[in-house]
Amino acid sequence: MGSTQPEFKNPATASLLELAKARRTYYGLKSESPISDDAIESIVQDAVLHVPSSFNTQTSRVVLLLKEEHEKVWDIAISVMEGLVAAGQIPQEMFESQTKPKLSAFRAAYGTVLFFVDFESLDPIKEKFPMYAAKFDPFAVESNAMSQYLVWTALQSEGFGANLQHYSPLIDEQIQKTWNLPASWKLDAQLVFGTPTGEPGEKTFLPLEDRFKVFGK
């Protein structure tokens, strides 16, 4: 399957696929940036504007947090986890040896991109197309995931490392209060990024023949 190197009409296609292959999860990050904050902002803005959504509903909402503002996210997460320890829901030893070091590592990065979905904005389209009403929420999550992937890949292309986290619903209330965000914005994921301090772990793949088929070639 695909053993020969294809020839693309547009050289940018090969570059795009190489970026996809290079994107990895980096956990060792430091609070340094290889590009300007304006360049980071431009990447995130372009994702917000140009990632597709079903029926052009544009349900994704994104918040970019840098430096001290980024650190607040993980201070919130640490505080919430400490509360769970105090309530007996998380063992103290696990928190000290695993959870807190991991959250502290996220805090040591340069920035966090918060990805939200505004499900309430779908009410009019659900009324207009009741046959598809149950599908619009999953479609919105899919669009949000595309935004996450594009931002992640673009940031890595510029020299960042990143990892994607999901601490909802534990941190949602404090996130909304801290940055005075609309209640209709539902947090979906947190992309942590910074300058890598090491290499990513090994990535393994299931057999392609079990995951891909082509017909009509």
CSV table of C-alpha atoms in Angstrom, one decimal:
chain,number,residue,atom,x,y,z
A,1,MET,CA,0.0,0.0,0.0
A,2,GLY,CA,1.5,3.3,-1.1
A,3,SER,CA,5.1,2.0,-1.2
A,4,THR,CA,6.1,4.3,-4.0
A,5,GLN,CA,6.6,8.1,-3.4
A,6,PRO,CA,3.6,9.9,-5.0
A,7,GLU,CA,4.1,13.1,-7.1
A,8,PHE,CA,1.9,16.0,-5.9
A,9,LYS,CA,0.8,18.8,-8.1
A,10,ASN,CA,1.4,21.4,-5.4
A,11,PRO,CA,4.7,21.1,-3.4
A,12,ALA,CA,2.9,22.5,-0.4
A,13,THR,CA,0.9,19.3,-0.1
A,14,ALA,CA,4.1,17.3,0.7
A,15,SER,CA,5.0,20.0,3.2
A,16,LEU,CA,1.6,19.8,4.9
A,17,LEU,CA,1.9,16.0,5.2
A,18,GLU,CA,5.4,16.3,6.6
A,19,LEU,CA,4.1,18.7,9.3
A,20,ALA,CA,1.3,16.2,10.1
A,21,LYS,CA,3.9,13.4,10.5
A,22,ALA,CA,6.2,15.5,12.7
A,23,ARG,CA,3.5,16.6,15.1
A,24,ARG,CA,4.0,14.9,18.4
A,25,THR,CA,3.2,15.2,22.1
A,26,TYR,CA,5.9,16.9,24.2
A,27,TYR,CA,5.6,17.0,28.0
A,28,GLY,CA,9.0,18.6,28.8
A,29,LEU,CA,8.4,22.3,28.1
A,30,LYS,CA,9.8,25.6,29.3
A,31,SER,CA,8.5,29.1,29.4
A,32,GLU,CA,10.3,30.3,26.3
A,33,SER,CA,9.0,31.1,22.8
A,34,PRO,CA,10.8,30.9,19.4
A,35,ILE,CA,8.3,33.4,17.9
A,36,SER,CA,6.6,36.6,18.9
A,37,ASP,CA,3.4,36.7,20.8
A,38,ASP,CA,1.7,38.4,17.8
A,39,ALA,CA,2.7,35.4,15.6
A,40,ILE,CA,1.2,33.0,18.2
A,41,GLU,CA,-2.0,35.1,18.2
A,42,SER,CA,-2.1,35.0,14.4
A,43,ILE,CA,-2.0,31.2,14.3
A,44,VAL,CA,-4.9,30.9,16.8
A,45,GLN,CA,-6.9,33.6,15.1
A,46,ASP,CA,-6.6,31.9,11.7
A,47,ALA,CA,-7.7,28.6,13.2
A,48,VAL,CA,-10.8,30.3,14.7
A,49,LEU,CA,-11.6,32.0,11.3
A,50,HIS,CA,-10.9,29.2,8.8
A,51,VAL,CA,-11.5,25.8,10.4
A,52,PRO,CA,-14.7,24.5,8.9
A,53,SER,CA,-17.9,23.8,10.9
A,54,SER,CA,-21.1,22.0,9.8
A,55,PHE,CA,-23.6,24.4,8.2
A,56,ASN,CA,-21.0,27.1,8.9
A,57,THR,CA,-22.3,27.3,12.5
A,58,GLN,CA,-18.9,28.5,13.8
A,59,THR,CA,-19.4,27.1,17.3
A,60,SER,CA,-15.7,27.0,18.4
A,61,ARG,CA,-14.6,29.6,21.0
A,62,VAL,CA,-10.9,29.9,21.8
A,63,VAL,CA,-8.9,31.7,24.5
A,64,LEU,CA,-5.1,32.2,24.2
A,65,LEU,CA,-3.3,32.6,27.5
A,66,LEU,CA,0.4,33.5,27.7
A,67,LYS,CA,3.0,33.7,30.5
A,68,GLU,CA,1.4,34.6,33.9
A,69,GLU,CA,-2.1,34.2,32.5
A,70,HIS,CA,-1.2,30.7,31.3
A,71,GLU,CA,0.1,29.8,34.8
A,72,LYS,CA,-3.2,30.7,36.3
A,73,VAL,CA,-4.8,27.7,34.5
A,74,TRP,CA,-2.5,25.2,36.2
A,75,ASP,CA,-2.7,27.0,39.5
A,76,ILE,CA,-6.5,26.4,39.3
A,77,ALA,CA,-6.0,22.8,38.4
A,78,ILE,CA,-3.5,22.2,41.3
A,79,SER,CA,-5.9,24.0,43.7
A,80,VAL,CA,-8.9,21.9,42.5
A,81,MET,CA,-6.9,18.7,42.9
A,82,GLU,CA,-5.7,19.7,46.4
A,83,GLY,CA,-9.4,20.0,47.2
A,84,LEU,CA,-10.1,16.5,46.0
A,85,VAL,CA,-7.2,15.3,48.2
A,86,ALA,CA,-8.7,17.0,51.2
A,87,ALA,CA,-12.1,15.5,50.4
A,88,GLY,CA,-10.5,12.0,50.3
A,89,GLN,CA,-11.2,11.5,46.6
A,90,ILE,CA,-7.6,11.4,45.6
A,91,PRO,CA,-4.9,9.7,47.7
A,92,GLN,CA,-2.3,12.2,49.1
A,93,GLU,CA,0.6,10.0,47.9
A,94,MET,CA,-0.7,9.9,44.3
A,95,PHE,CA,-1.2,13.6,44.2
A,96,GLU,CA,2.3,14.4,45.5
A,97,SER,CA,4.1,11.8,43.4
A,98,GLN,CA,2.1,11.9,40.1
A,99,THR,CA,-0.6,14.6,39.8
A,100,LYS,CA,1.1,17.6,41.2
A,101,PRO,CA,4.4,17.1,39.3
A,102,LYS,CA,2.5,16.7,36.1
A,103,LEU,CA,0.4,19.8,36.6
A,104,SER,CA,3.5,21.7,37.6
A,105,ALA,CA,5.2,20.7,34.4
A,106,PHE,CA,2.2,22.1,32.4
A,107,ARG,CA,2.5,25.4,34.4
A,108,ALA,CA,6.2,25.6,33.5
A,109,ALA,CA,5.3,26.0,29.8
A,110,TYR,CA,4.8,29.3,27.9
A,111,GLY,CA,1.1,29.2,27.1
A,112,THR,CA,-2.2,27.4,27.0
A,113,VAL,CA,-4.9,27.6,24.4
A,114,LEU,CA,-8.3,26.9,25.9
A,115,PHE,CA,-10.8,25.4,23.4
A,116,PHE,CA,-14.5,25.8,24.0
A,117,VAL,CA,-17.8,24.9,22.2
A,118,ASP,CA,-20.8,27.2,22.4
A,119,PHE,CA,-23.6,24.6,22.2
A,120,GLU,CA,-26.3,27.2,22.9
A,121,SER,CA,-25.5,28.9,19.6
A,122,LEU,CA,-26.8,25.8,17.8
A,123,ASP,CA,-30.4,26.3,19.0
A,124,PRO,CA,-31.6,28.1,15.8
A,125,ILE,CA,-30.0,25.6,13.5
A,126,LYS,CA,-31.5,22.7,15.5
A,127,GLU,CA,-35.0,24.3,15.1
A,128,LYS,CA,-34.5,24.8,11.4
A,129,PHE,CA,-33.3,21.2,10.8
A,130,PRO,CA,-35.0,19.1,13.4
A,131,MET,CA,-34.1,15.9,11.6
A,132,TYR,CA,-30.4,16.5,12.3
A,133,ALA,CA,-30.8,18.1,15.7
A,134,ALA,CA,-29.1,15.3,17.6
A,135,LYS,CA,-26.1,15.5,15.3
A,136,PHE,CA,-25.2,19.2,15.7
A,137,ASP,CA,-23.5,18.8,19.1
A,138,PRO,CA,-21.2,16.1,17.9
A,139,PHE,CA,-20.5,18.1,14.7
A,140,ALA,CA,-19.5,21.0,16.9
A,141,VAL,CA,-17.1,18.9,18.9
A,142,GLU,CA,-15.6,17.6,15.6
A,143,SER,CA,-15.0,21.1,14.4
A,144,ASN,CA,-13.4,22.1,17.7
A,145,ALA,CA,-11.1,19.1,17.4
A,146,MET,CA,-10.0,20.3,14.0
A,147,SER,CA,-9.1,23.7,15.5
A,148,GLN,CA,-7.0,21.9,18.2
A,149,TYR,CA,-5.1,19.9,15.6
A,150,LEU,CA,-4.4,22.9,13.3
A,151,VAL,CA,-3.1,25.1,16.2
A,152,TRP,CA,-1.1,22.2,17.6
A,153,THR,CA,0.5,21.5,14.2
A,154,ALA,CA,1.2,25.1,13.4
A,155,LEU,CA,2.8,25.8,16.8
A,156,GLN,CA,5.1,22.8,16.4
A,157,SER,CA,6.0,24.0,12.9
A,158,GLU,CA,7.2,27.2,14.5
A,159,GLY,CA,9.4,25.4,17.0
A,160,PHE,CA,7.1,24.8,19.9
A,161,GLY,CA,6.3,21.5,21.6
A,162,ALA,CA,2.8,20.9,22.9
A,163,ASN,CA,0.5,18.5,24.6
A,164,LEU,CA,-3.3,18.3,24.7
A,165,GLN,CA,-5.1,18.0,28.1
A,166,HIS,CA,-8.7,17.5,29.2
A,167,TYR,CA,-9.4,18.7,32.8
A,168,SER,CA,-13.0,19.4,32.3
A,169,PRO,CA,-15.3,19.6,34.2
A,170,LEU,CA,-13.0,20.0,37.2
A,171,ILE,CA,-11.6,23.4,36.3
A,172,ASP,CA,-14.5,24.8,34.3
A,173,GLU,CA,-16.1,27.0,36.9
A,174,GLN,CA,-12.9,28.6,38.0
A,175,ILE,CA,-11.8,29.1,34.3
A,176,GLN,CA,-15.0,30.9,33.5
A,177,LYS,CA,-14.8,33.1,36.7
A,178,THR,CA,-11.1,34.0,36.2
A,179,TRP,CA,-11.5,35.3,32.7
A,180,ASN,CA,-15.2,36.3,32.9
A,181,LEU,CA,-16.2,34.0,30.0
A,182,PRO,CA,-19.8,33.4,28.9
A,183,ALA,CA,-21.6,30.6,30.7
A,184,SER,CA,-22.5,29.1,27.3
A,185,TRP,CA,-18.8,28.4,26.5
A,186,LYS,CA,-18.2,24.8,27.4
A,187,LEU,CA,-14.5,23.9,27.9
A,188,ASP,CA,-13.4,21.0,25.8
A,189,ALA,CA,-9.6,20.9,25.8
A,190,GLN,CA,-6.4,22.7,26.9
A,191,LEU,CA,-3.4,22.8,24.6
A,192,VAL,CA,-0.2,23.5,26.6
A,193,PHE,CA,2.8,24.7,24.6
A,194,GLY,CA,6.4,25.9,25.2
A,195,THR,CA,9.9,25.4,24.0
A,196,PRO,CA,10.7,21.6,24.2
A,197,THR,CA,13.3,20.5,26.8
A,198,GLY,CA,13.6,17.0,25.4
A,199,GLU,CA,12.4,14.6,22.8
A,200,PRO,CA,8.9,13.1,22.5
A,201,GLY,CA,8.3,9.5,23.4
A,202,GLU,CA,8.3,6.7,20.8
A,203,LYS,CA,5.1,6.6,18.6
A,204,THR,CA,3.8,3.2,17.5
A,205,PHE,CA,1.3,2.5,14.8
A,206,LEU,CA,-1.3,-0.3,14.3
A,207,PRO,CA,-1.0,-2.1,11.0
A,208,LEU,CA,-2.2,0.3,8.3
A,209,GLU,CA,-4.0,-2.6,6.4
A,210,ASP,CA,-6.3,-2.9,9.5
A,211,ARG,CA,-7.2,0.8,9.4
A,212,PHE,CA,-7.4,1.8,5.7
A,213,LYS,CA,-8.9,0.4,2.5
A,214,VAL,CA,-9.1,1.8,-1.0
A,215,PHE,CA,-11.5,0.8,-3.8
A,216,GLY,CA,-11.5,1.8,-7.5
A,217,LYS,CA,-7.8,2.4,-7.9
